[in-house]
Amino acid sequence: MARYVFRFSEGGKDQRDLLGGKGANLAEMTRIGLPVPPGFTITTEACRAYMREGRLPPELRVEVTMALREVEDAIGRRLGDFHEPLLVSVRSGAKFSMPGMMETVLNVGLNDASVRGLAEFSGDERFAWDSYRRLIQMFGRTVLGIDGEAFSAALEQKRQQVGAATDVDLGAADLQDLVGTYKTIVRDAGGRDFPQHPREQLDMAIEAVFGSWNTDRARLYRRRERIPNDLGTAVNVVAMVFGNLGESSGTGVAFTRDPSSGQPGVYGDYLPNAQGEDVVAGIRNTLALTELEQRDPACYRELTQAMRRLETHYRDLCDIEFTVERGTLWLLQTRVGKRTAAAAFRVATQLVDENLITMDEAIARVTGAQLTQLLFPQFDADAGKQLLTRGMAASPGAAVGEIVLDNAQAVERTAAGAEVILVRRETNPDDLQGMVAATGILTARGGKTSHAAVVARGMGKAAVVGAEEVSVDVAAQQVTVDGTVLQAGEVIALDGTTGEVFRGEVPVVDSPVMRYVAAGVHAGVEACGQDEGMKELVLAVHRVMTHADEVRRMRVRANCDTADAARQARERGAEGIGLCRTEHQFLGDRRRHIERLVLARTEEERRDALAALLPLQRQDFVELLEAMDGLPTTIRLIDPPLHEFLPDLTELAVRVALAQERGETGEQADHDAALLTQVRRMHEENPMLGLRGVRLGLKVPGLFALQIRAVAEAMVERRRAGGDPRPEIMVPLVGSVREMQIVRDEAERILTEVGHEHDELLEPPIGCMIELPRAALTAHRIAEEADFFSFGTNDLTQTTWGFSRDDVEGSFFADYLENGVLTISPFETLDGDGVGALVVAGVAGGQQTRPGLHMGVCGEHGGDPESIHFFHRAGLDYVSCSPFRVPVARLEAGRAAVVTGEDATA
Amino acid sequence: MARYVFRFSEGGKDQRDLLGGKGANLAEMTRIGLPVPPGFTITTEACRAYMREGRLPPELRVEVTMALREVEDAIGRRLGDFHEPLLVSVRSGAKFSMPGMMETVLNVGLNDASVRGLAEFSGDERFAWDSYRRLIQMFGRTVLGIDGEAFSAALEQKRQQVGAATDVDLGAADLQDLVGTYKTIVRDAGGRDFPQHPREQLDMAIEAVFGSWNTDRARLYRRRERIPNDLGTAVNVVAMVFGNLGESSGTGVAFTRDPSSGQPGVYGDYLPNAQGEDVVAGIRNTLALTELEQRDPACYRELTQAMRRLETHYRDLCDIEFTVERGTLWLLQTRVGKRTAAAAFRVATQLVDENLITMDEAIARVTGAQLTQLLFPQFDADAGKQLLTRGMAASPGAAVGEIVLDNAQAVERTAAGAEVILVRRETNPDDLQGMVAATGILTARGGKTSHAAVVARGMGKAAVVGAEEVSVDVAAQQVTVDGTVLQAGEVIALDGTTGEVFRGEVPVVDSPVMRYVAAGVHAGVEACGQDEGMKELVLAVHRVMTHADEVRRMRVRANCDTADAARQARERGAEGIGLCRTEHQFLGDRRRHIERLVLARTEEERRDALAALLPLQRQDFVELLEAMDGLPTTIRLIDPPLHEFLPDLTELAVRVALAQERGETGEQADHDAALLTQVRRMHEENPMLGLRGVRLGLKVPGLFALQIRAVAEAMVERRRAGGDPRPEIMVPLVGSVREMQIVRDEAERILTEVGHEHDELLEPPIGCMIELPRAALTAHRIAEEADFFSFGTNDLTQTTWGFSRDDVEGSFFADYLENGVLTISPFETLDGDGVGALVVAGVAGGQQTRPGLHMGVCGEHGGDPESIHFFHRAGLDYVSCSPFRVPVARLEAGRAAVVTGEDATA
């Protein structure tokens, strides 16, 4: 049978599952001899039993009795004693902190008799009645479910009645009177008398804390924070100590280092003659902790010793809650302290230098999300800002610029030296030029994985999307935001980290960490100027990154379509290209070649259209391979349906209908009409599931061949120039080994042919995307014909869930996050249970057929911290992500190699 | 080490894997003492070694030498002997018959010397030179790869030279001369002399047969017939016997029963003084086998005894190839004979009555495909027909009627008593009314799983689709077929079993088997009139079906959306409804309710729109539950995106643009404009992966609730009427247990509510479709909230392969079947490796959480024989298919229970 109660002397910090965070740390402090009030923890297992059975387990009662007796013996007072009563607090304490979500009852043990004992024992009658008043109020609200307003109103009434400015001005008699009123409230609203029996109070409080685990707001919070619902909470029953017994008492919070900068030293606040809830209520201003040294040097010394002890013991920055009761120090809680991103890096390396942790541990103490925060320029915190609207924080960073509404403007204004923000209803591939030119992107529609969001993240540009109040009128060249009209050319600022959009100029501060990441440690330090704290930070990041690079098993590549992006990625530490989307090379002006291909009426015209593309593609590849010289460069054959390069069916149909209606003739009309016929013919109900990827390659003769030849010829050209080109040819959307076999045969034929022409041996690896469930399920077959696998987890997520990213994020993802079907978009963080199961199956299949088969991932997930840890565990050899995410991926790949289990993504 | 050669005396009929079909049966006949010429089989394993190594395994040579010596000893002649030469045939023989695909070389052993020995020994010089001539020709073509035309031309020249009408008129000297010419051809075109060494001939012939396994045409054939490429062929080396040694010799084919009707008796053909290839060439007319009785009674008796022996031994109808050499009978081949569908049923039950096989074996001897053939009316075989065009055979049956081009016409002409054929470019759900009215459907576009094909099969109506020569002009009310213009109203006939379309009336014969299936055995027998053979057939089918129903584990349900369909299904033996698509109840006039819902501007308008649907849906369910009284009736909540009920975006956009251009105003214009806004807003790039199924139910408040309430109220109404309604509520497109949980909670709330209102306990099972990979992969979780699973293998195929059925079948499936990526559409027969793996995972997951969880399948695959066997092995409890397929599914479910492995779908 499970044991439900643990004395503080029996537990330890590694028992958070069973004792909750608070209970485990109270036990740990007790164990190492720090001054903790006596107490015990009722386990999460008891809470789970309570949830299962709907009542407290019967054996719990006995265990609580025995533990309580030990507390009473240790203190030498009895719960609810008429003379020297022991009071206890009953506090929740779950494995993961859920601030403000769950219940606490203080001063349990007071009743009509023991209140007098407390008055006598403490020598402070006002204190005793105030404590009793607080108990009834808290108990009534928390345990009996009475509206707290009733108590507040009675208190307010009493204050007015006696003319007291604050609660402190109420005397003992007023409070005694109030207790009477409170008891009436309990009887009337709670349907019962306030329980006088101390043990009944205790049992009811315990049950109420357990019950608070399952309130709606707690469930909602857990859903949002992705905390499992079935963990349950522990309950800590602790002897009360009082910081409000006069000027020699007090309460405070201490940090072992500055949680905001990471600077070593003593940080914290102290409030004399107060209880913890007074600090929270913020009625009185706290003192700096160092003032305690003046007021009570012995206590201060004892506290700082305890802080050093805890930091050495926990080997990390700790925060501590403490109370001084008439000169005696009591520690009420400690935990590893939350900190800013900058502090995280600095503290981690400081602790290494203090020989408290290893570099492996240091990289476990920071996260990719923290690194990301450090990379972006930020708005000057001190500047005044005029909030215009909010949207979704889609791509972090701060951007300021003139409003532009189209590509032409964006390019023109940028060429004229302006910084611009591209504002669009939504973006599509045609807006790429404008996005490249812009400093930031703002859209009225779309979610975190809309085109605008994905592309902006890929470029590392600030973006706010789905700002629904924004309405764009391109014709009028103006933007309306909830009634406010802004003309193109007006300046706005957007914060991609918060989703805020401001009107007018806001000063931006660049990040030296970014400078370090892009240009190395010297440049980074130089960018810090005289800021020594920032210098320490840059060096800390450098040490962390260097170690992450040393320990990680997974390589990090980048998804780059152009040589520029490739150079940028390389500067950030990319060890190759994991995905070059060749279709991006058919946009803009080159679209007309695809139109020619599609409109070709003869075999010859078709061949000509393709032939025109060859030198363009070859040149693309030459530049790309030059930028990535010596590193693997995975070139994916064309993936999207050809009609994506053509005009929209509906727009074109309307244009043609109107032209006919108006009797227009001429070349343009003929062209449109011909094009409409083709667009109609090629129209697909579900292009995502249609003629694309390898299917397109097998259907359109010469299309893949053109690309393969361009790769081969680019290889030759680079070698002739003394380079070391390492392309890898990747086939998209393979579902069956036979598809791969056919493409491979053709590719090998072309490579041999070009090789013969130039007397070169051309044998780039030929592999495929694993991005369909069937590919993952039949990976053992596909591996027969593939030199490598690259998991395309975007598409795999689409098919595994049956979600079209373009369609569903805007339409029902918000609801799904609200009602808990999703805790996070599966396009952002890999869905381990579903999509992940297929990745694991694909890896196993591949390795079964080709032990050592090289495998990576090139979906957006390749840059997501949690997903990176999954890929490490799944055994992949590399992740590939947007150039901007490369440093984050390097760090997380390193962390994945040294941390395991629940800490992996903390 | 593998042994590569088996004497006939060493093998047996169960060794088809190793010895090929022909070799195994030759061995079997030898083993049971029938007269087979001595010989041996080189195994398929040797062929596989040859394919692996690119040369014959060295040890094979020794084994052949030893086996050959035994043949020589048995016959008393030596291969290539100068006086009494042994000749051998070298024939391929794979596990599965591949008629005409692979090579054979006869008369191996003849050379310039032994030809004279053969002349002397046979006493027939012409025969000897003719044999030699044939060897060089066959060897040259097959082994040396010389164009056969060269030999034919030389033969023709010789015939002209000597004035011979046929080959038979060439004398020994002519043939000897021809041998010289042939040898020259070999030297010139083959690059070497014709090999004189008999053993060299033999080895080269063996290698050539092995090599013929991998010719393009053989590979293509196997791809089409779904025969694995890695099986390899065996080679049979058999002592030659000659049917062309005069009038006491001959060759023939015999069947132990009539393969066309199944009638017992002796059937076959005989050709005196001929070799097998002469029969194939069809130069001379064969005699009925019974004539052999007149010509050689002893031989005939021996043959009929052998036939009886073989039939008893093989316990099945056999066909036999034999040769009589100067009065001696030799059996050259036997196998279980191919037969028509009617013969299959009759023979199976005859063999039961003859105590040769059990009823279990009898049902294994027939197939669902054969049953299907027997169900359809057919064109009178004797009638003259005028072929108009061909398309894909999409739904079997024969249909004759007037051409109609739209719904209105179809309904009008049918109401006037006419039979009509609906001719469309393609069909969509709006054509349903016309399809219901029509006798047959013809479309110019679409594949075997296009809308037209699927719906027609569902209704059991004849359909030919993708008849590309057909061009439909609705405005002109005419159809053009390759230049021929047909007006609406002209009569055409189409054969959905062959894909043929005829012009004008063709008489149709109804099927008594169909009558039996729909109305029972008495009605079926009555429909046969005086046709005793047909009566035997109907009774045979009845016995087979009765036994299949007894032995099958899987239940058979039907996919029905209406009470009419449900009644039809029930008559055919359906044991419930596995899928009622409720969206089909929103078509036609009811569309306007969906338009109202979509256009609703207030919460109240939305509620009103839904409320208007409640009585309609309830009445639908009352009728359905009445038709299926006492049987499970699975009602699927609405699945497709709402915009599917709205007009097409492009059409509407054009209409609105033109109305604006023309300055049209008024109610219709306003309605269209408002509708366009909604249609645009709701438009999805990939509706298949968009807002549909459970997502729609969670997004549109009250939509699922309406349907659930309609089910609940229908249950009450049916119970009040004394019925036994057994609805099951099915949630579509579930991907996560949480979706199921939310819907289930709401459904239970509504059921309790309606139950309270009417004082009834309403607890229908609530389950879900498993039709997304994620649902299959997380089935263990989903089973927590589902009372049953129904695998939606259509959608599961779409997402597993990333194929949109609507898009891909027309665009590249034909190529994929051609190039071997697909051997059959995965929408027709379940893809066991990919989609099937998910079904198996889903079953395992479901049973892990809920042992005994009720599971079925309701995709189109539920009516496909091969898929049914898969579902049986996967452990499903039922299949659900179109009403028309119910008998086939019953039979195949029975067969699945008694047959295993490769015979399962033979």
CSV table of N, CA, C and O in Angstrom, one decimal, chain A residues 650 653-654 657 661-662 684-689 691 695 699 738-739 772-774 777 799-804 807-808 811-812 815-816 819-820 831 834, chain B residues 223 650 653 661-662 684-689 691 695 699 738-739 772-774 777 799-804 807-808 811-812 815-816 819-820 831 834 838:
chain,number,residue,atom,x,y,z
A,650,THR,N,-9.8,31.8,-60.4
A,650,THR,CA,-10.9,32.7,-60.2
A,650,THR,C,-10.6,34.1,-60.8
A,650,THR,O,-11.4,34.6,-61.6
A,653,ALA,N,-10.5,33.8,-64.6
A,653,ALA,CA,-11.8,33.6,-65.2
A,653,ALA,C,-12.6,34.8,-65.2
A,653,ALA,O,-13.3,35.1,-66.2
A,654,VAL,N,-12.5,35.6,-64.2
A,654,VAL,CA,-13.3,36.9,-64.1
A,654,VAL,C,-12.7,37.8,-65.2
A,654,VAL,O,-13.4,38.5,-66.0
A,657,ALA,N,-13.8,36.7,-68.6
A,657,ALA,CA,-15.3,36.9,-68.8
A,657,ALA,C,-15.5,38.3,-69.1
A,657,ALA,O,-16.3,38.7,-70.0
A,661,GLU,N,-17.0,40.1,-72.4
A,661,GLU,CA,-18.2,40.9,-72.2
A,661,GLU,C,-18.0,42.3,-72.9
A,661,GLU,O,-18.9,42.9,-73.5
A,662,ARG,N,-16.8,42.8,-72.7
A,662,ARG,CA,-16.4,44.1,-73.3
A,662,ARG,C,-16.0,44.0,-74.8
A,662,ARG,O,-15.6,45.0,-75.3
A,684,GLU,N,-6.7,21.9,-59.5
A,684,GLU,CA,-6.9,20.7,-58.6
A,684,GLU,C,-7.7,21.1,-57.4
A,684,GLU,O,-7.5,22.2,-56.9
A,685,GLU,N,-8.5,20.2,-57.0
A,685,GLU,CA,-9.3,20.5,-55.8
A,685,GLU,C,-8.4,20.6,-54.5
A,685,GLU,O,-8.7,21.4,-53.7
A,686,ASN,N,-7.5,19.7,-54.5
A,686,ASN,CA,-6.6,19.6,-53.4
A,686,ASN,C,-5.1,19.5,-53.8
A,686,ASN,O,-4.5,18.5,-53.8
A,687,PRO,N,-4.6,20.7,-54.3
A,687,PRO,CA,-3.2,20.6,-54.9
A,687,PRO,C,-2.2,20.0,-53.9
A,687,PRO,O,-1.2,19.4,-54.4
A,688,MET,N,-2.4,20.2,-52.6
A,688,MET,CA,-1.4,19.6,-51.7
A,688,MET,C,-1.3,18.1,-51.9
A,688,MET,O,-0.3,17.5,-51.6
A,689,LEU,N,-2.4,17.5,-52.3
A,689,LEU,CA,-2.5,16.0,-52.5
A,689,LEU,C,-2.6,15.7,-54.0
A,689,LEU,O,-3.1,14.6,-54.4
A,691,LEU,N,-0.9,16.7,-58.2
A,691,LEU,CA,0.2,16.4,-59.1
A,691,LEU,C,1.4,17.3,-58.7
A,691,LEU,O,1.6,18.4,-59.3
A,695,ARG,N,5.7,13.0,-58.5
A,695,ARG,CA,4.6,12.7,-59.4
A,695,ARG,C,4.8,13.6,-60.6
A,695,ARG,O,4.6,13.2,-61.8
A,699,LYS,N,5.6,12.9,-64.5
A,699,LYS,CA,4.6,13.2,-65.5
A,699,LYS,C,5.0,14.1,-66.6
A,699,LYS,O,4.7,14.0,-67.7
A,738,ARG,N,9.3,2.4,-55.9
A,738,ARG,CA,9.4,2.4,-57.4
A,738,ARG,C,9.6,3.8,-58.0
A,738,ARG,O,10.3,4.0,-59.0
A,739,GLU,N,8.9,4.8,-57.4
A,739,GLU,CA,9.1,6.2,-57.9
A,739,GLU,C,10.6,6.6,-57.8
A,739,GLU,O,11.2,7.2,-58.7
A,772,LEU,N,5.6,11.6,-46.5
A,772,LEU,CA,4.2,11.0,-46.5
A,772,LEU,C,4.2,9.8,-45.6
A,772,LEU,O,5.2,9.1,-45.4
A,773,PRO,N,3.1,9.6,-44.9
A,773,PRO,CA,3.0,8.5,-44.0
A,773,PRO,C,3.5,7.2,-44.7
A,773,PRO,O,4.2,6.4,-44.1
A,774,ARG,N,3.1,7.0,-46.0
A,774,ARG,CA,3.5,5.8,-46.6
A,774,ARG,C,5.0,5.6,-46.8
A,774,ARG,O,5.5,4.5,-46.7
A,777,LEU,N,6.2,4.4,-43.5
A,777,LEU,CA,5.8,3.1,-43.2
A,777,LEU,C,6.5,2.1,-44.1
A,777,LEU,O,6.6,0.9,-43.8
A,799,THR,N,-0.3,15.5,-43.7
A,799,THR,CA,-1.0,14.3,-44.0
A,799,THR,C,-1.3,13.4,-42.8
A,799,THR,O,-2.3,12.7,-42.8
A,800,THR,N,-0.4,13.4,-41.8
A,800,THR,CA,-0.7,12.6,-40.6
A,800,THR,C,-2.0,13.1,-39.9
A,800,THR,O,-2.8,12.3,-39.5
A,801,TRP,N,-2.1,14.4,-39.8
A,801,TRP,CA,-3.3,15.0,-39.1
A,801,TRP,C,-4.4,15.2,-40.1
A,801,TRP,O,-5.5,15.5,-39.7
A,802,GLY,N,-4.1,15.2,-41.4
A,802,GLY,CA,-5.1,15.7,-42.4
A,802,GLY,C,-5.4,17.2,-42.3
A,802,GLY,O,-6.5,17.6,-42.4
A,803,PHE,N,-4.3,17.9,-42.0
A,803,PHE,CA,-4.4,19.4,-41.9
A,803,PHE,C,-3.7,20.0,-43.1
A,803,PHE,O,-2.5,19.8,-43.3
A,804,SER,N,-4.4,20.9,-43.8
A,804,SER,CA,-3.7,21.7,-44.8
A,804,SER,C,-3.3,23.0,-44.0
A,804,SER,O,-4.2,23.8,-43.6
A,807,ASP,N,-4.9,26.2,-44.8
A,807,ASP,CA,-6.3,26.4,-44.5
A,807,ASP,C,-6.7,26.4,-43.1
A,807,ASP,O,-7.5,27.1,-42.6
A,808,VAL,N,-6.1,25.5,-42.3
A,808,VAL,CA,-6.6,25.2,-41.0
A,808,VAL,C,-6.1,26.2,-39.9
A,808,VAL,O,-6.8,26.4,-38.9
A,811,SER,N,-8.5,28.9,-39.7
A,811,SER,CA,-10.0,28.6,-39.5
A,811,SER,C,-10.3,28.0,-38.2
A,811,SER,O,-11.3,28.4,-37.5
A,812,PHE,N,-9.5,27.1,-37.7
A,812,PHE,CA,-9.9,26.5,-36.4
A,812,PHE,C,-8.8,26.2,-35.4
A,812,PHE,O,-9.1,25.7,-34.3
A,815,ASP,N,-9.5,27.8,-32.0
A,815,ASP,CA,-10.5,27.0,-31.2
A,815,ASP,C,-9.8,25.7,-30.6
A,815,ASP,O,-10.0,25.4,-29.5
A,816,TYR,N,-9.0,25.1,-31.4
A,816,TYR,CA,-8.4,23.9,-31.0
A,816,TYR,C,-7.4,24.1,-29.9
A,816,TYR,O,-7.2,23.2,-29.0
A,819,ASN,N,-9.8,24.7,-26.8
A,819,ASN,CA,-10.5,23.6,-26.2
A,819,ASN,C,-9.6,22.4,-26.0
A,819,ASN,O,-10.1,21.3,-25.6
A,820,GLY,N,-8.3,22.6,-26.1
A,820,GLY,CA,-7.4,21.6,-25.7
A,820,GLY,C,-7.1,20.4,-26.6
A,820,GLY,O,-6.5,19.5,-26.2
A,831,ASP,N,4.6,16.9,-33.4
A,831,ASP,CA,3.6,16.1,-32.6
A,831,ASP,C,4.2,14.7,-32.4
A,831,ASP,O,4.2,13.8,-33.3
A,834,GLY,N,2.0,11.3,-32.8
A,834,GLY,CA,1.5,10.9,-34.2
A,834,GLY,C,2.6,11.0,-35.2
A,834,GLY,O,3.1,10.0,-35.6
B,223,ARG,N,4.0,-6.7,-63.8
B,223,ARG,CA,3.5,-5.5,-63.1
B,223,ARG,C,2.0,-5.5,-63.2
B,223,ARG,O,1.3,-5.3,-62.2
B,650,THR,N,-15.4,30.1,-58.6
B,650,THR,CA,-15.1,30.7,-59.9
B,650,THR,C,-16.3,31.0,-60.7
B,650,THR,O,-16.5,32.2,-61.2
B,653,ALA,N,-18.0,34.0,-59.0
B,653,ALA,CA,-17.2,35.2,-59.1
B,653,ALA,C,-17.4,35.8,-60.5
B,653,ALA,O,-17.6,37.0,-60.7
B,661,GLU,N,-20.7,44.4,-64.1
B,661,GLU,CA,-20.4,45.0,-65.4
B,661,GLU,C,-21.6,45.5,-66.1
B,661,GLU,O,-21.7,46.5,-66.8
B,662,ARG,N,-22.7,44.7,-66.0
B,662,ARG,CA,-23.9,45.0,-66.7
B,662,ARG,C,-24.8,45.9,-65.9
B,662,ARG,O,-25.9,46.2,-66.3
B,684,GLU,N,-11.3,27.1,-49.5
B,684,GLU,CA,-10.1,26.4,-49.0
B,684,GLU,C,-9.2,25.9,-50.1
B,684,GLU,O,-9.7,25.5,-51.1
B,685,GLU,N,-7.9,26.1,-49.9
B,685,GLU,CA,-7.0,25.6,-50.9
B,685,GLU,C,-7.0,24.1,-51.0
B,685,GLU,O,-6.9,23.5,-52.1
B,686,ASN,N,-7.2,23.4,-49.9
B,686,ASN,CA,-7.2,22.0,-49.9
B,686,ASN,C,-8.4,21.5,-49.0
B,686,ASN,O,-8.1,21.1,-47.8
B,687,PRO,N,-9.6,21.6,-49.5
B,687,PRO,CA,-10.7,21.3,-48.6
B,687,PRO,C,-10.6,19.9,-48.0
B,687,PRO,O,-11.1,19.7,-46.9
B,688,MET,N,-10.0,18.9,-48.7
B,688,MET,CA,-9.9,17.6,-48.1
B,688,MET,C,-9.1,17.6,-46.8
B,688,MET,O,-9.3,16.8,-45.9
B,689,LEU,N,-8.2,18.6,-46.6
B,689,LEU,CA,-7.5,18.7,-45.4
B,689,LEU,C,-7.9,19.9,-44.6
B,689,LEU,O,-7.1,20.5,-43.8
B,691,LEU,N,-11.5,22.4,-43.1
B,691,LEU,CA,-12.5,22.5,-42.0
B,691,LEU,C,-13.7,21.5,-42.3
B,691,LEU,O,-14.7,21.9,-42.9
B,695,ARG,N,-13.9,18.6,-37.0
B,695,ARG,CA,-13.5,20.0,-36.9
B,695,ARG,C,-14.6,21.0,-37.1
B,695,ARG,O,-14.8,22.0,-36.5
B,699,LYS,N,-16.5,23.5,-34.7
B,699,LYS,CA,-16.4,25.0,-35.1
B,699,LYS,C,-17.8,25.6,-35.2
B,699,LYS,O,-18.0,26.8,-34.8
B,738,ARG,N,-9.0,14.0,-27.8
B,738,ARG,CA,-9.7,15.1,-27.2
B,738,ARG,C,-10.9,15.5,-28.0
B,738,ARG,O,-11.9,15.9,-27.5
B,739,GLU,N,-10.7,15.5,-29.3
B,739,GLU,CA,-11.9,15.8,-30.2
B,739,GLU,C,-13.1,14.9,-29.9
B,739,GLU,O,-14.2,15.3,-29.7
B,772,LEU,N,-7.5,8.9,-40.4
B,772,LEU,CA,-6.3,9.7,-40.5
B,772,LEU,C,-5.2,8.9,-40.0
B,772,LEU,O,-5.4,8.2,-39.0
B,773,PRO,N,-4.0,9.0,-40.5
B,773,PRO,CA,-2.9,8.3,-40.0
B,773,PRO,C,-2.7,8.5,-38.5
B,773,PRO,O,-2.5,7.6,-37.7
B,774,ARG,N,-3.0,9.8,-38.0
B,774,ARG,CA,-2.8,10.0,-36.6
B,774,ARG,C,-3.8,9.2,-35.8
B,774,ARG,O,-3.5,8.9,-34.6
B,777,LEU,N,-2.4,5.8,-35.5
B,777,LEU,CA,-1.2,5.8,-34.7
B,777,LEU,C,-1.5,6.0,-33.2
B,777,LEU,O,-0.7,5.6,-32.3
B,799,THR,N,-4.6,10.2,-47.3
B,799,THR,CA,-3.6,10.9,-46.4
B,799,THR,C,-2.3,10.1,-46.3
B,799,THR,O,-1.3,10.6,-46.3
B,800,THR,N,-2.5,8.8,-46.4
B,800,THR,CA,-1.3,7.9,-46.2
B,800,THR,C,-0.4,8.1,-47.5
B,800,THR,O,0.8,8.2,-47.4
B,801,TRP,N,-1.0,8.2,-48.6
B,801,TRP,CA,-0.3,8.3,-49.9
B,801,TRP,C,-0.1,9.8,-50.2
B,801,TRP,O,0.7,10.2,-51.1
B,802,GLY,N,-0.9,10.7,-49.6
B,802,GLY,CA,-0.9,12.1,-50.1
B,802,GLY,C,-1.6,12.2,-51.4
B,802,GLY,O,-1.1,13.0,-52.3
B,803,PHE,N,-2.6,11.4,-51.7
B,803,PHE,CA,-3.3,11.4,-53.0
B,803,PHE,C,-4.7,12.0,-52.7
B,803,PHE,O,-5.4,11.5,-51.9
B,804,SER,N,-5.1,13.0,-53.5
B,804,SER,CA,-6.5,13.4,-53.5
B,804,SER,C,-7.2,12.7,-54.6
B,804,SER,O,-6.8,12.8,-55.8
B,807,ASP,N,-8.3,14.4,-57.6
B,807,ASP,CA,-7.3,15.0,-58.5
B,807,ASP,C,-6.4,14.0,-59.2
B,807,ASP,O,-6.1,14.2,-60.4
B,808,VAL,N,-6.0,13.0,-58.5
B,808,VAL,CA,-4.9,12.3,-59.0
B,808,VAL,C,-5.3,11.2,-60.0
B,808,VAL,O,-4.5,10.8,-60.9
B,811,SER,N,-5.2,12.5,-63.4
B,811,SER,CA,-3.9,13.2,-63.8
B,811,SER,C,-2.7,12.3,-64.0
B,811,SER,O,-2.0,12.3,-65.0
B,812,PHE,N,-2.5,11.3,-63.1
B,812,PHE,CA,-1.3,10.5,-63.3
B,812,PHE,C,-1.4,9.1,-62.9
B,812,PHE,O,-0.4,8.3,-63.0
B,815,ASP,N,-0.3,6.8,-65.7
B,815,ASP,CA,1.1,6.7,-65.9
B,815,ASP,C,1.7,5.8,-64.8
B,815,ASP,O,2.6,5.0,-65.0
B,816,TYR,N,1.1,5.9,-63.6
B,816,TYR,CA,1.7,5.1,-62.4
B,816,TYR,C,1.4,3.7,-62.6
B,816,TYR,O,2.1,2.8,-62.1
B,819,ASN,N,4.0,2.7,-65.4
B,819,ASN,CA,5.4,2.6,-65.0
B,819,ASN,C,5.6,1.7,-63.7
B,819,ASN,O,6.7,1.6,-63.2
B,820,GLY,N,4.5,1.2,-63.2
B,820,GLY,CA,4.7,0.2,-62.2
B,820,GLY,C,4.8,0.7,-60.8
B,820,GLY,O,5.1,0.0,-59.8
B,831,ASP,N,-4.0,-0.9,-50.0
B,831,ASP,CA,-2.6,-0.9,-50.1
B,831,ASP,C,-2.1,-1.5,-48.8
B,831,ASP,O,-2.0,-0.8,-47.8
B,834,GLY,N,1.2,0.0,-46.9
B,834,GLY,CA,1.2,1.3,-46.3
B,834,GLY,C,-0.1,1.5,-45.5
B,834,GLY,O,-0.1,1.5,-44.3
B,838,LEU,N,-1.3,0.8,-41.2
B,838,LEU,CA,-2.0,1.7,-40.3
B,838,LEU,C,-3.3,1.0,-39.7
B,838,LEU,O,-3.7,1.2,-38.6
